[in-house]
Short mmCIF file of C-alpha atoms (C1' of nucleotides) in Angstrom, two decimals:
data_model
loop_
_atom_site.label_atom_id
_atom_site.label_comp_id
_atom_site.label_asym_id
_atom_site.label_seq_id
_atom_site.Cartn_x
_atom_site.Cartn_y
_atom_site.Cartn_z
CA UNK F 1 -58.68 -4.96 7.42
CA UNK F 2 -61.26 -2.00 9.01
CA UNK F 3 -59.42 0.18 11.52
CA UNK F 4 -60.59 -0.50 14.88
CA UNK F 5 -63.18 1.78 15.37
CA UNK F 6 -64.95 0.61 12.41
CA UNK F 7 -64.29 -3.08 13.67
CA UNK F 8 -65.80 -2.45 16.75
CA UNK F 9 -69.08 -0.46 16.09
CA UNK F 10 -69.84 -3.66 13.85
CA UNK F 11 -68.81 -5.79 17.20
CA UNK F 12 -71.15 -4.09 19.66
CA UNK F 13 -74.25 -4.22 17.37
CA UNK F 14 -77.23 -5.81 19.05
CA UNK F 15 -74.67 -7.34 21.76
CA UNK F 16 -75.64 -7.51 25.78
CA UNK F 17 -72.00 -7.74 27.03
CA UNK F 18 -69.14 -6.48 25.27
CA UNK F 19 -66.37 -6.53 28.78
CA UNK F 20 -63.86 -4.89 29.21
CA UNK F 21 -64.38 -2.64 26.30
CA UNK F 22 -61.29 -1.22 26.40
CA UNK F 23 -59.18 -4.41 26.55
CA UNK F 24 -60.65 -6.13 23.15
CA UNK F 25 -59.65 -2.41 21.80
CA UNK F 26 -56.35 -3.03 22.63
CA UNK F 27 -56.51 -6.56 21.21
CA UNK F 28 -57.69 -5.11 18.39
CA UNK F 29 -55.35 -2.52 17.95
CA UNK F 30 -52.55 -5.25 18.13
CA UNK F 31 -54.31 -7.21 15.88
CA UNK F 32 -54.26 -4.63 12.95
CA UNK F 33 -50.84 -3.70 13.83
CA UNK F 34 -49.54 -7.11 13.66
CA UNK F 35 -51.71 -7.95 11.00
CA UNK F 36 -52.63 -10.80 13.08
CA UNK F 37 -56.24 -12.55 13.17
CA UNK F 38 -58.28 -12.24 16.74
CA UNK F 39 -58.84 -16.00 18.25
CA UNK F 40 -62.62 -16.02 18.78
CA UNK F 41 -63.84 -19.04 20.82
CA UNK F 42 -67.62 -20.94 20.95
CA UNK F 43 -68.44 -23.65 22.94
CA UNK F 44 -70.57 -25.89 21.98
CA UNK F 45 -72.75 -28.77 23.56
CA UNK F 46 -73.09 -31.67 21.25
CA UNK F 47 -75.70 -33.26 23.77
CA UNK F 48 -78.47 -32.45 21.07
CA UNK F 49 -77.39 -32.05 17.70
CA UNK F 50 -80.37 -29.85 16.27
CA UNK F 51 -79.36 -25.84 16.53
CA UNK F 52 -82.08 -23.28 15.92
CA UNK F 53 -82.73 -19.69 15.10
CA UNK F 54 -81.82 -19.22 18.91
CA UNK F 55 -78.17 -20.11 18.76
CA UNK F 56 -77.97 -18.72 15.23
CA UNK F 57 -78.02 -15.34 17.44
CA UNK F 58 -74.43 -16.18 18.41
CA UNK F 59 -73.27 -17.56 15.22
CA UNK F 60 -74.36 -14.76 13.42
CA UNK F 61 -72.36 -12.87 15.71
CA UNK F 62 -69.35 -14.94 15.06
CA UNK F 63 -69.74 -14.47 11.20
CA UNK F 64 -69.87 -10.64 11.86
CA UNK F 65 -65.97 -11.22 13.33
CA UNK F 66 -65.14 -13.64 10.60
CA UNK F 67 -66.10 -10.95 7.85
CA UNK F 68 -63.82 -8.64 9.64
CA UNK F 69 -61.39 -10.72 9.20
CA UNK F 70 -60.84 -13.10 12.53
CA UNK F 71 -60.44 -16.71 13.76
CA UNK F 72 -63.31 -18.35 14.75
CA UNK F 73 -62.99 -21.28 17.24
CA UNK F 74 -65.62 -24.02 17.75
CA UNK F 75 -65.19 -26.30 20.65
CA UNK F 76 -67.14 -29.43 20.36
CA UNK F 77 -67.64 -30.48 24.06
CA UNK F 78 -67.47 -34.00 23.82
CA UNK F 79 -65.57 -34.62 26.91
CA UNK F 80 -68.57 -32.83 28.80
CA UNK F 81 -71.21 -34.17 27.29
CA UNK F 82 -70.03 -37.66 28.30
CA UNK F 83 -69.90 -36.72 31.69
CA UNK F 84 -73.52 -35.38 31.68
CA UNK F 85 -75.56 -32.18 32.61
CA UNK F 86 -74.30 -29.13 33.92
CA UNK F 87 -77.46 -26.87 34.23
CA UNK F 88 -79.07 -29.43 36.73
CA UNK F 89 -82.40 -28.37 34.72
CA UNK F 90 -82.88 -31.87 33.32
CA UNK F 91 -81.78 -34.11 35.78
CA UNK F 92 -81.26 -37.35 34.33
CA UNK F 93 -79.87 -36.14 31.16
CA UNK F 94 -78.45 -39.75 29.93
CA UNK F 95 -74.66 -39.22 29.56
CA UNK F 96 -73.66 -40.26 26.00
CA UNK F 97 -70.78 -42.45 24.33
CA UNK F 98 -67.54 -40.47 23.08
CA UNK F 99 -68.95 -41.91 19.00
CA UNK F 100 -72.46 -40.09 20.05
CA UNK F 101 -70.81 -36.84 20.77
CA UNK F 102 -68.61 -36.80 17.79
CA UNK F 103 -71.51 -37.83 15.41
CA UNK F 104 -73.80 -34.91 16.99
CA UNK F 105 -70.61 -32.85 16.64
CA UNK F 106 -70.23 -33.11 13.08
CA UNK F 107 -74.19 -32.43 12.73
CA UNK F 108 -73.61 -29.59 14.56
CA UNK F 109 -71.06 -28.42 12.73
CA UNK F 110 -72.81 -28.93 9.16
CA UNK F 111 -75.55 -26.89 10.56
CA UNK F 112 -73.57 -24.09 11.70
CA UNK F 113 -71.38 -24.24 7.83
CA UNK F 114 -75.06 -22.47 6.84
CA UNK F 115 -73.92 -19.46 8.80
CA UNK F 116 -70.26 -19.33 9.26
CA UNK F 117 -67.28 -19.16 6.98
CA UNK F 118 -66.23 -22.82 7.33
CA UNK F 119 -62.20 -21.55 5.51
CA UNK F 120 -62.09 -18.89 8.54
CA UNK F 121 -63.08 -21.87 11.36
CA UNK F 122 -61.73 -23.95 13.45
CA UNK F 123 -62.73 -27.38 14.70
CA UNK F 124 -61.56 -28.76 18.06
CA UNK F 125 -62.91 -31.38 20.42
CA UNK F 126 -62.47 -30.57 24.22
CA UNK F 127 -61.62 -33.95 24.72
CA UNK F 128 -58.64 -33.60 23.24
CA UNK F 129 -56.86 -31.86 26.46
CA UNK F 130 -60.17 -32.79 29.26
CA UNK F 131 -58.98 -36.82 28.60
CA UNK F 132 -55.63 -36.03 28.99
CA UNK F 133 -55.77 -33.76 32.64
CA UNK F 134 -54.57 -36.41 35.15
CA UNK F 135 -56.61 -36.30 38.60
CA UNK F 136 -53.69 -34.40 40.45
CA UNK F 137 -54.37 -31.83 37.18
CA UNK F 138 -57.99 -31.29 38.06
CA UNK F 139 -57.28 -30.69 41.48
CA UNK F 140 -54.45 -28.43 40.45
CA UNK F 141 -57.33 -26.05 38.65
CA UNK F 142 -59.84 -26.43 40.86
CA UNK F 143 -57.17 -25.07 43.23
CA UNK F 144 -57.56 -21.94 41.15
CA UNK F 145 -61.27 -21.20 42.31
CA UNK F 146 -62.86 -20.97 45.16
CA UNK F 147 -66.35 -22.28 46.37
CA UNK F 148 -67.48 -18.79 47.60
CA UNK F 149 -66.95 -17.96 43.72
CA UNK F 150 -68.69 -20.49 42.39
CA UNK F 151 -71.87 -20.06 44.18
CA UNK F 152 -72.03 -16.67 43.11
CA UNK F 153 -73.96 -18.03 40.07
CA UNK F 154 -77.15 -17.38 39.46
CA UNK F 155 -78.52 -20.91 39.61
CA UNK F 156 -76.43 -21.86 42.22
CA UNK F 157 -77.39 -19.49 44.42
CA UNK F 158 -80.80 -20.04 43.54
CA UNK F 159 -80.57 -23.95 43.69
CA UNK F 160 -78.67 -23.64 46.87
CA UNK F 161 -80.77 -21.43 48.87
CA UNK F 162 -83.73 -23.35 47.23
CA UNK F 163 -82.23 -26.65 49.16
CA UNK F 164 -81.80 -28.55 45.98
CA UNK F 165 -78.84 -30.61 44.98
CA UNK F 166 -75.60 -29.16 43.67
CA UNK F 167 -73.42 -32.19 42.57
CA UNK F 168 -69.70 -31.41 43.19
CA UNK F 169 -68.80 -32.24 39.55
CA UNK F 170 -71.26 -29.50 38.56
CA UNK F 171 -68.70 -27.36 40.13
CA UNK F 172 -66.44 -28.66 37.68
CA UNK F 173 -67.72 -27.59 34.37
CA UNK F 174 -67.02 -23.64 34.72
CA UNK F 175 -63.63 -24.41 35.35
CA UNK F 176 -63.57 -27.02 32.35
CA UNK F 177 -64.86 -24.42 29.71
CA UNK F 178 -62.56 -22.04 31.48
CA UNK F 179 -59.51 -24.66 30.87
CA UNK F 180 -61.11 -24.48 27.21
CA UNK F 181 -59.77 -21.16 26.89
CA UNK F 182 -56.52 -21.71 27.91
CA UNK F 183 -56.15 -24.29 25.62
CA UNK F 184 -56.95 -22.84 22.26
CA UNK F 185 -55.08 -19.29 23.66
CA UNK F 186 -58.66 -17.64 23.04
CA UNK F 187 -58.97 -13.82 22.56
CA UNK F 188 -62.57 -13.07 23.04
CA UNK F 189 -65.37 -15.87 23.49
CA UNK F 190 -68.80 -15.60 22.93
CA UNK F 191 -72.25 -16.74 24.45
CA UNK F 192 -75.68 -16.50 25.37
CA UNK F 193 -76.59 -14.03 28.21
CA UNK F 194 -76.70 -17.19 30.44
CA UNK F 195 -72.61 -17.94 30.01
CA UNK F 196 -71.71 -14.68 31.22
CA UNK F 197 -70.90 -16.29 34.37
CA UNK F 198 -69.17 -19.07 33.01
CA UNK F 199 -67.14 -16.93 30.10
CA UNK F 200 -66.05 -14.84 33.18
CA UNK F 201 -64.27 -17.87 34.97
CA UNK F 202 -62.36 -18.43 31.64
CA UNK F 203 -60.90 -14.78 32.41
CA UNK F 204 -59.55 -15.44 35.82
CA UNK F 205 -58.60 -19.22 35.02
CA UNK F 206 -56.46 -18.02 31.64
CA UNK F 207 -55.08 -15.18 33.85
CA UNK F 208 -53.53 -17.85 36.95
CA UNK F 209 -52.08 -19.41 33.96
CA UNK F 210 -50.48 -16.86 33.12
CA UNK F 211 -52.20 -15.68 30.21
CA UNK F 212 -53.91 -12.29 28.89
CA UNK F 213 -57.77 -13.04 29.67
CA UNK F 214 -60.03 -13.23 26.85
CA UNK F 215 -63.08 -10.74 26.21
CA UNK F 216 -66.27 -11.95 26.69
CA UNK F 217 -69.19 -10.96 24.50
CA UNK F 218 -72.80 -12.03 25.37
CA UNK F 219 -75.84 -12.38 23.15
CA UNK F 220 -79.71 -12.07 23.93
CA UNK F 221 -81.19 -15.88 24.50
CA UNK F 222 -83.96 -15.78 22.10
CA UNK F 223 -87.56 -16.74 23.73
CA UNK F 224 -89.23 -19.99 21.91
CA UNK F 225 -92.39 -19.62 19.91
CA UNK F 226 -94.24 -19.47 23.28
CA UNK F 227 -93.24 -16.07 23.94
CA UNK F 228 -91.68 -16.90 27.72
CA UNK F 229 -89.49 -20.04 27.88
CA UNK F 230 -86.22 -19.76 26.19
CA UNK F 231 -85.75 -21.29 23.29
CA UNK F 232 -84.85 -25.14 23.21
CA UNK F 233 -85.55 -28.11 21.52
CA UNK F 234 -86.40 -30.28 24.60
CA UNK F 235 -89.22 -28.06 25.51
CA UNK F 236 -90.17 -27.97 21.77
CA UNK F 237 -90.65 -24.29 21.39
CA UNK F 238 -87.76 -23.66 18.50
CA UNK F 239 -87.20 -23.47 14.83
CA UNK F 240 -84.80 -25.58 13.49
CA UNK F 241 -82.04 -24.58 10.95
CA UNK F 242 -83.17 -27.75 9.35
CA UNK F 243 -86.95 -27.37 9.49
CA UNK F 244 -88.72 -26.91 6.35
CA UNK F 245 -90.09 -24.01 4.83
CA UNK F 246 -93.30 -24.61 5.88
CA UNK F 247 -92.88 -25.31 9.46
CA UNK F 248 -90.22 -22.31 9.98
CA UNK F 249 -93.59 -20.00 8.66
CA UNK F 250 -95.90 -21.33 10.30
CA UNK F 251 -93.97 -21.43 13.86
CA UNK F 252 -92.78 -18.00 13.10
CA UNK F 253 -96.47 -16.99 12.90
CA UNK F 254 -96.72 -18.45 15.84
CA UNK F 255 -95.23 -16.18 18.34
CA UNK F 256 -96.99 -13.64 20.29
CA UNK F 257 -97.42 -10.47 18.78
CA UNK F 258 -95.29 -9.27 22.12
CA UNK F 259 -92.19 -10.85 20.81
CA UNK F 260 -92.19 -9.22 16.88
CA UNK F 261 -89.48 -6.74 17.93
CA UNK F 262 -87.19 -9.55 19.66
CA UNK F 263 -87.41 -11.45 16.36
CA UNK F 264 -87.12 -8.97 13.79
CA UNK F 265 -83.57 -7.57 15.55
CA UNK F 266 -82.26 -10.98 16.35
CA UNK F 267 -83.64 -13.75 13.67
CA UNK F 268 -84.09 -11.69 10.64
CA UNK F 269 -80.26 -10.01 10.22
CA UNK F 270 -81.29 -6.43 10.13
CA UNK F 271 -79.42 -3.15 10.70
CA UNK F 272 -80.09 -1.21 14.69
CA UNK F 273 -81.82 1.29 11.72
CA UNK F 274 -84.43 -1.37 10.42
CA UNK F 275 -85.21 -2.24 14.09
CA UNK F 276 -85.81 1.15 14.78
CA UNK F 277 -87.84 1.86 11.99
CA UNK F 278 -89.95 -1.53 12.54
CA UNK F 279 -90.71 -0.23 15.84
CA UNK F 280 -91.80 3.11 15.23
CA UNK F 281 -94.47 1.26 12.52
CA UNK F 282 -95.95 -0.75 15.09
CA UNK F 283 -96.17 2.01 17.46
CA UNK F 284 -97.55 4.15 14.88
CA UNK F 285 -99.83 1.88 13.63
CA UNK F 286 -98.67 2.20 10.25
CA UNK F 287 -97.03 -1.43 9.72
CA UNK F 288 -100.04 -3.91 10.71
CA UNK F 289 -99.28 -6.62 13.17
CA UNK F 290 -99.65 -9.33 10.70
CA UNK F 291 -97.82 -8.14 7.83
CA UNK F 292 -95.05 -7.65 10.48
CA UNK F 293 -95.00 -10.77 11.48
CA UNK F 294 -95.57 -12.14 7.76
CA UNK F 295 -92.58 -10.31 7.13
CA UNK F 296 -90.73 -11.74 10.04
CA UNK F 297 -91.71 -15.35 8.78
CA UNK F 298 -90.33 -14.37 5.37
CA UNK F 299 -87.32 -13.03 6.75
CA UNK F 300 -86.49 -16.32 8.77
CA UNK F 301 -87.44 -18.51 5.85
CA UNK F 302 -85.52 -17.03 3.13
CA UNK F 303 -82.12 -16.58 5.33
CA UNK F 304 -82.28 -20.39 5.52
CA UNK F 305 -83.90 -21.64 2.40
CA UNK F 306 -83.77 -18.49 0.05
CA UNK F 307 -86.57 -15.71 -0.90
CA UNK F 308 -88.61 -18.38 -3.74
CA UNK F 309 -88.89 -20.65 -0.59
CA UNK F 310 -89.85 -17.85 1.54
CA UNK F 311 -93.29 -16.89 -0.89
CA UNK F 312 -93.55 -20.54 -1.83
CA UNK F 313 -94.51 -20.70 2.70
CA UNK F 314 -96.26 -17.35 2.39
CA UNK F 315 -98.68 -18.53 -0.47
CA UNK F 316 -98.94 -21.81 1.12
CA UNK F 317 -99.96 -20.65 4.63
CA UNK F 318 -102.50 -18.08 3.50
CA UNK F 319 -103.83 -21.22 1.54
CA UNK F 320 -104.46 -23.22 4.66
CA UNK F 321 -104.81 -21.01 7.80
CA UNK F 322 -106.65 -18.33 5.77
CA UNK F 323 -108.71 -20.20 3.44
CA UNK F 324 -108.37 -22.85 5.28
CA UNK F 325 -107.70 -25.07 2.22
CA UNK F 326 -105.68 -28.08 2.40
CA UNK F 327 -101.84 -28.20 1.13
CA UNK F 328 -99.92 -29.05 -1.39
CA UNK F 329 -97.90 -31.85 0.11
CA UNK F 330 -98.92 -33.90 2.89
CA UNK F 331 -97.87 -37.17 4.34
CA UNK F 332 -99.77 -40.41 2.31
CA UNK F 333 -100.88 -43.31 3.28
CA UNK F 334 -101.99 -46.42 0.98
CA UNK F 335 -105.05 -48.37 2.65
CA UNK F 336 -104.53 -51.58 3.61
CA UNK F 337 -108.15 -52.64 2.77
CA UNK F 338 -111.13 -50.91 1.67
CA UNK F 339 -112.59 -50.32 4.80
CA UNK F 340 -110.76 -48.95 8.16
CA UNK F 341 -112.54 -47.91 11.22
CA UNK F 342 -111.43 -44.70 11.40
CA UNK F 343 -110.20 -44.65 15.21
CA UNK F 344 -107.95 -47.38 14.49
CA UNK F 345 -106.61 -45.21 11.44
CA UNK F 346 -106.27 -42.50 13.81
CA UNK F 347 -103.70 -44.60 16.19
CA UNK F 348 -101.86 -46.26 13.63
CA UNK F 349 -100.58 -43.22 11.26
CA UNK F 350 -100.01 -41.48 14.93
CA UNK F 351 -102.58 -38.50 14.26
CA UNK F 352 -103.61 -39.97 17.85
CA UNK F 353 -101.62 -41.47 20.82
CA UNK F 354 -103.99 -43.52 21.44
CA UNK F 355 -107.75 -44.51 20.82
CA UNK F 356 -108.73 -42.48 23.81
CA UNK F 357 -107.50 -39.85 22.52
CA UNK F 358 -108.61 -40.31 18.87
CA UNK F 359 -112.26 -40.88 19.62
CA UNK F 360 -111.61 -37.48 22.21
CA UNK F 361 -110.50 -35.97 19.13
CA UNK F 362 -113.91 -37.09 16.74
CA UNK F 363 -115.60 -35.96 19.49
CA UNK F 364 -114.72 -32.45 19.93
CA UNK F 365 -115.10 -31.95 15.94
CA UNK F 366 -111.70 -31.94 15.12
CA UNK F 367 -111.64 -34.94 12.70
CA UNK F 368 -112.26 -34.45 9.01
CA UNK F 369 -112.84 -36.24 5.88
CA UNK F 370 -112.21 -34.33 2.46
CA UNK F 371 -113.17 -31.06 3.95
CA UNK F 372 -116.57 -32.91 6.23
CA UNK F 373 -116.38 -33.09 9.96
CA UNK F 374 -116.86 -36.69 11.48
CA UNK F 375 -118.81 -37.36 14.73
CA UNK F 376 -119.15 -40.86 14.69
CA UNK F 377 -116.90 -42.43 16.87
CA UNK F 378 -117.31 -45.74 14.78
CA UNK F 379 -117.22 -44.35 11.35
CA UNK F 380 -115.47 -46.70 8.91
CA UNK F 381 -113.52 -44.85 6.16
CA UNK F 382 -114.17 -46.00 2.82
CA UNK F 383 -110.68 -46.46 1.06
CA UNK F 384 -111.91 -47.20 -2.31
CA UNK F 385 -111.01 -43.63 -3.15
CA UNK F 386 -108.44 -41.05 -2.47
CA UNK F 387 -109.75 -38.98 0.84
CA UNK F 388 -107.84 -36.26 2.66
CA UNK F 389 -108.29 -36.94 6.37
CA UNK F 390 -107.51 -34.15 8.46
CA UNK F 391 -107.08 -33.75 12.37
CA UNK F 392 -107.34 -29.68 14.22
CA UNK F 393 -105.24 -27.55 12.02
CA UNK F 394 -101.93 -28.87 11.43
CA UNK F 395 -102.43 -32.56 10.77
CA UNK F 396 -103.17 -33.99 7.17
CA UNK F 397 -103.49 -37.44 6.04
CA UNK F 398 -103.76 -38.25 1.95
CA UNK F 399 -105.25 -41.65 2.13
CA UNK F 400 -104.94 -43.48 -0.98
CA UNK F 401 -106.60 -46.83 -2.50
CA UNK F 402 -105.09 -49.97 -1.81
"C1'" G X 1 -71.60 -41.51 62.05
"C1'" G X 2 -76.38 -39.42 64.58
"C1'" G X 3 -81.22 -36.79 64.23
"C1'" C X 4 -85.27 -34.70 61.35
"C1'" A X 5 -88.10 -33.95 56.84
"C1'" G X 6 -89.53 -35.49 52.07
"C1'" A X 7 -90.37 -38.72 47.20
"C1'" U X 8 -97.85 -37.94 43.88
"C1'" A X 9 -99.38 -37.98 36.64
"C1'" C X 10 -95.15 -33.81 31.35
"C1'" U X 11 -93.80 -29.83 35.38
"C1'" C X 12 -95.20 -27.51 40.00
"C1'" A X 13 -98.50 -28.96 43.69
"C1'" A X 14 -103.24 -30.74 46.84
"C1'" G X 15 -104.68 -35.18 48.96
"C1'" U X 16 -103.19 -38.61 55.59
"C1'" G X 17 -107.90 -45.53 55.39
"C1'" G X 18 -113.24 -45.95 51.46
"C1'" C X 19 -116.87 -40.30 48.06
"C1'" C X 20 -109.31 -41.05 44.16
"C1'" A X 21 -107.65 -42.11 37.77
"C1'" A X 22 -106.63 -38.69 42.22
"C1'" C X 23 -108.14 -30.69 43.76
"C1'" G X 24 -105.54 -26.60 41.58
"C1'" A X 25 -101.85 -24.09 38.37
"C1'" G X 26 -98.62 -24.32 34.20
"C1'" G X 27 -97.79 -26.97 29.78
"C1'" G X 28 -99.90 -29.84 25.77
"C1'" C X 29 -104.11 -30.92 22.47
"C1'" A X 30 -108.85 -29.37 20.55
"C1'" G X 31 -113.22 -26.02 19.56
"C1'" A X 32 -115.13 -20.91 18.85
"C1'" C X 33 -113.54 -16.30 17.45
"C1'" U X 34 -109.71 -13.50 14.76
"C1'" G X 35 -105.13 -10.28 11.55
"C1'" U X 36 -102.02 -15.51 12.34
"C1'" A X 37 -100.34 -21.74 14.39
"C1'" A X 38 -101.12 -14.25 18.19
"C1'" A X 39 -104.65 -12.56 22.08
"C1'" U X 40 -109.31 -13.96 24.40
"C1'" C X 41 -113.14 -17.53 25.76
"C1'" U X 42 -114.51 -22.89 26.27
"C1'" G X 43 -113.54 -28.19 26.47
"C1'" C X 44 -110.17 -32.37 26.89
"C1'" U X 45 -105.58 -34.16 29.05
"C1'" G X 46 -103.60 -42.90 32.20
"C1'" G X 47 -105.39 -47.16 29.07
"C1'" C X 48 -109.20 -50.47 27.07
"C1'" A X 49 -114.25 -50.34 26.34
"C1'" U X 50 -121.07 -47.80 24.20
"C1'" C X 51 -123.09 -49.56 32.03
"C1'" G X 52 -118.12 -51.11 33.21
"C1'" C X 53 -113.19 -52.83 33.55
"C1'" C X 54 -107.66 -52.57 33.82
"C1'" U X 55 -102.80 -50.17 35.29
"C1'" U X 56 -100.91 -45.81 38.34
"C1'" C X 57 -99.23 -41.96 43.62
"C1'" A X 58 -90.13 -43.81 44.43
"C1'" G X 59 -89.29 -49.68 44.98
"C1'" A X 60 -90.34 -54.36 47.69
"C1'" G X 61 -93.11 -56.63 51.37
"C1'" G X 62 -97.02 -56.32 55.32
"C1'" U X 63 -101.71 -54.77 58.19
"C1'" U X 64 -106.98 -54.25 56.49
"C1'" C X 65 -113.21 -56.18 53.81
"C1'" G X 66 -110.66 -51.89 51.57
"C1'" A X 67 -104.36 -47.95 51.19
"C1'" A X 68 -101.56 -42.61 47.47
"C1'" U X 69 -102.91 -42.45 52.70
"C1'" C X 70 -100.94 -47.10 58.40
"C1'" C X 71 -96.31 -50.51 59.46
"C1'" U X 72 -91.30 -52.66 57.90
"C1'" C X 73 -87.19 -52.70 54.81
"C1'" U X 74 -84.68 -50.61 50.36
"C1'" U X 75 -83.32 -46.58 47.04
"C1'" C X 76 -82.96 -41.33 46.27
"C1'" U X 77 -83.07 -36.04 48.08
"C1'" G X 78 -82.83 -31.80 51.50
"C1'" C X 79 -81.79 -29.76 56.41
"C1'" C X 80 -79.40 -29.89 61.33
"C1'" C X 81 -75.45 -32.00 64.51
"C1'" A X 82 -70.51 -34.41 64.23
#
RNA sequence: GGGCAGAUACUCAAGUGGCCAACGAGGGCAGACUGUAAAUCUGCUGGCAUCGCCUUCAGAGGUUCGAAUCCUCUUCUGCCCA
């Protein structure tokens, strides 16, 4: 095992929150001197099954404390996500079935096996002690907080002052995921900058128990491909553990320029030195903004799919956004006759919503037929042959004979 | 329990009897340009259809030649008083 110092310069890199410092030294002194692993706890929300390069952030984190040796705890939070939303950002967020959260559990979990070492992890479902808590339990911990405390997060205060609704059992969920932490005895847990609040409750909640409060370490939220929202799946600005080669280049060519540095320190596993360096270049001028961010897409591409996959997306991007050449692979479709209107076509393989849209499409050029743009809003597509139809930039069609 | 205010398209937000498929902003999509699916500029953004038609402004009724706009009830939300 590293001595502690060691241990912990590897801990704080890229990290927001590291508090109190000087209590996870002590842990960790005990820890070497005992010989004993650290208990390091994640929460997560099996309410949508797909992770991305956003919450890798945190799991690479946890990988960093599993290579030095330590525990890592996942908490599904099935229990939670039956019950429904606790950021009050999407409010209808359709409360699922106990089988739904254990199914996007286990999806979850496989995802997160590409990053962590699945013999140094543990598996638990919140559910497990959340079913059991009778009423007089619940009010027994809420007892153990106090309103006044609550509100003192951010988007309470903000929702509250902003006059809109704060449901009671919103209340509920800090001191849930606080319980969490009492029951797996956790040491340190980690989170996104916006759990700071709620990893703080688990502190004084473990601490009326009795217990020695866990750390709390926070990670950067990554910003989505759009450069300003946050990353997330529901507002469809992520990339996917699970996307394919092709899709995790092209989105990561699609971030602002602005947002290179964020990506290359957080996405790309790099040393504080490479960061440094990488910044310096652009400032300089002597690393060019799209070989950067080439090199950022490579990056991303080959930690999930390896480096042949990574110039496989390279070669095939310059291909079509450069040269503006088709693809290699692209979706077929076998006519159903020889002759198909071509709006209808549109609608049916879903290039369009609807035929509004597709003859809005054919009108503003972006419709094309091996490599030809169409105008005619009631051109008929001759099927006899193999076309490539192809709609803006991102949408290809191989249409073959029937 | 009482009083007041509000509910508009993906989001925010105008619109208080006809000129409203509904201003504007964001988002999304597309075009031009480019170093890129970046930035910038421009267009489109309910559906069907080559005039035009159909379905929308929380829900259900009603008034009217005509309603997102007026009335009644219902549901939901916020604020104040208790």
């Amino acid at each position: 095992m590293m001595s502690v110092t060691e241990q912990l310069r590897v801990i704080e890199e890229h990290v927001v929150d590291l508090l109190p410092h000087d209590e996870l030294k002590k842990k960790l002194e005990r820890s070497v001197a005992t010989n004993t692993p650290l208990r390091v706890k994640l929460g997560l929300d099996p309410s949508r099954p797909d992770i991305h390069i956003g919450h890798a952030v945190v799991l690479n984190k946890l990988r960093q404390f599993q290579d030095l040796g330590h525990t890592v705890v996942l908490i599904i939070g099935d229990f939670t996500a039956m019950i429904g939303d606790p950021t009050g950002k999407s409010k209808t967020r359709p409360a699922l079935t106990l089988e739904e959260t254990r199914e996007n559990g286990r999806t979850y979990v496989d995802q997160a096996a590409k990053i962590l070492d699945m013999t140094r992890t543990e598996v638990v479902h919140n559910s497990k002690w959340l079913d059991a808590m009778s009423f007089k339990d619940v009010i027994a911990l809420s007892a153990k907080y106090t309103v006044a405390q609550l509100l003192e997060r951010d988007d309470f205060t903000k929702r509250y002052r902003g006059g809109e609704p704060i449901s009671v059992h919103e209340f509920l969920y800090p001191l849930s995921q606080a319980y969490d932490s009492v029951a797996i005895r956790s040491d340190i847990e980690l989170g996104g900058t916006d759990q700071k609040f709620n990893l703080l409750v688990g502190r004084e909640i473990m601490r009326s128990f009795g217990m020695e409060p866990q750390c709390i370490l926070t990670m950067p939220i990554l910003e989505g491909t759009d450069g300003v929202e946050k990353m997330s799946k529901s507002l469809g600005n992520y990339i996917g553990l699970t996307d394919s080669p092709r899709d995790m280049f092209g989105k990561s060519m699609s971030i602002p320029d602005t947002l290179m540095p964020r990506y290359f320190q957080y996405a790309c596993s790099v040393s504080a030195e490479e960061v440094r360096a990488f910044q310096e270049g652009l400032v300089a001028g002597t690393i060019h903004p799209r070989n950067a961010k080439v090199d950022i897409a490579k990056r991303i591409v080959a930690r999930y799919h390896g480096q042949q996959a990574a110039d496989d997306a390279f070669a095939e991007f310059e291909r079509v956004f450069v040269k503006k050449d088709i693809p290699d692979e692209m979706p077929t479709y076998t006519a159903a006759t020889a002759h198909e209107p071509l709006v209808d076509l549109l609608v049916q393989q879903q290039l369009a919503k609807s035929k509004t849209e597709a003859r809005t499409l054919i009108k503003q050029g972006s419709v094309q037929l091996d490599g030809t743009k169409v105008v005619d809003l009631d051109h008929v597509v001759d099927c006899s042959q193999e076309r490539v139809l192809r709609v803006g930039k991102l949408r290809f069609l191989r249409i073959l004979p029937a």
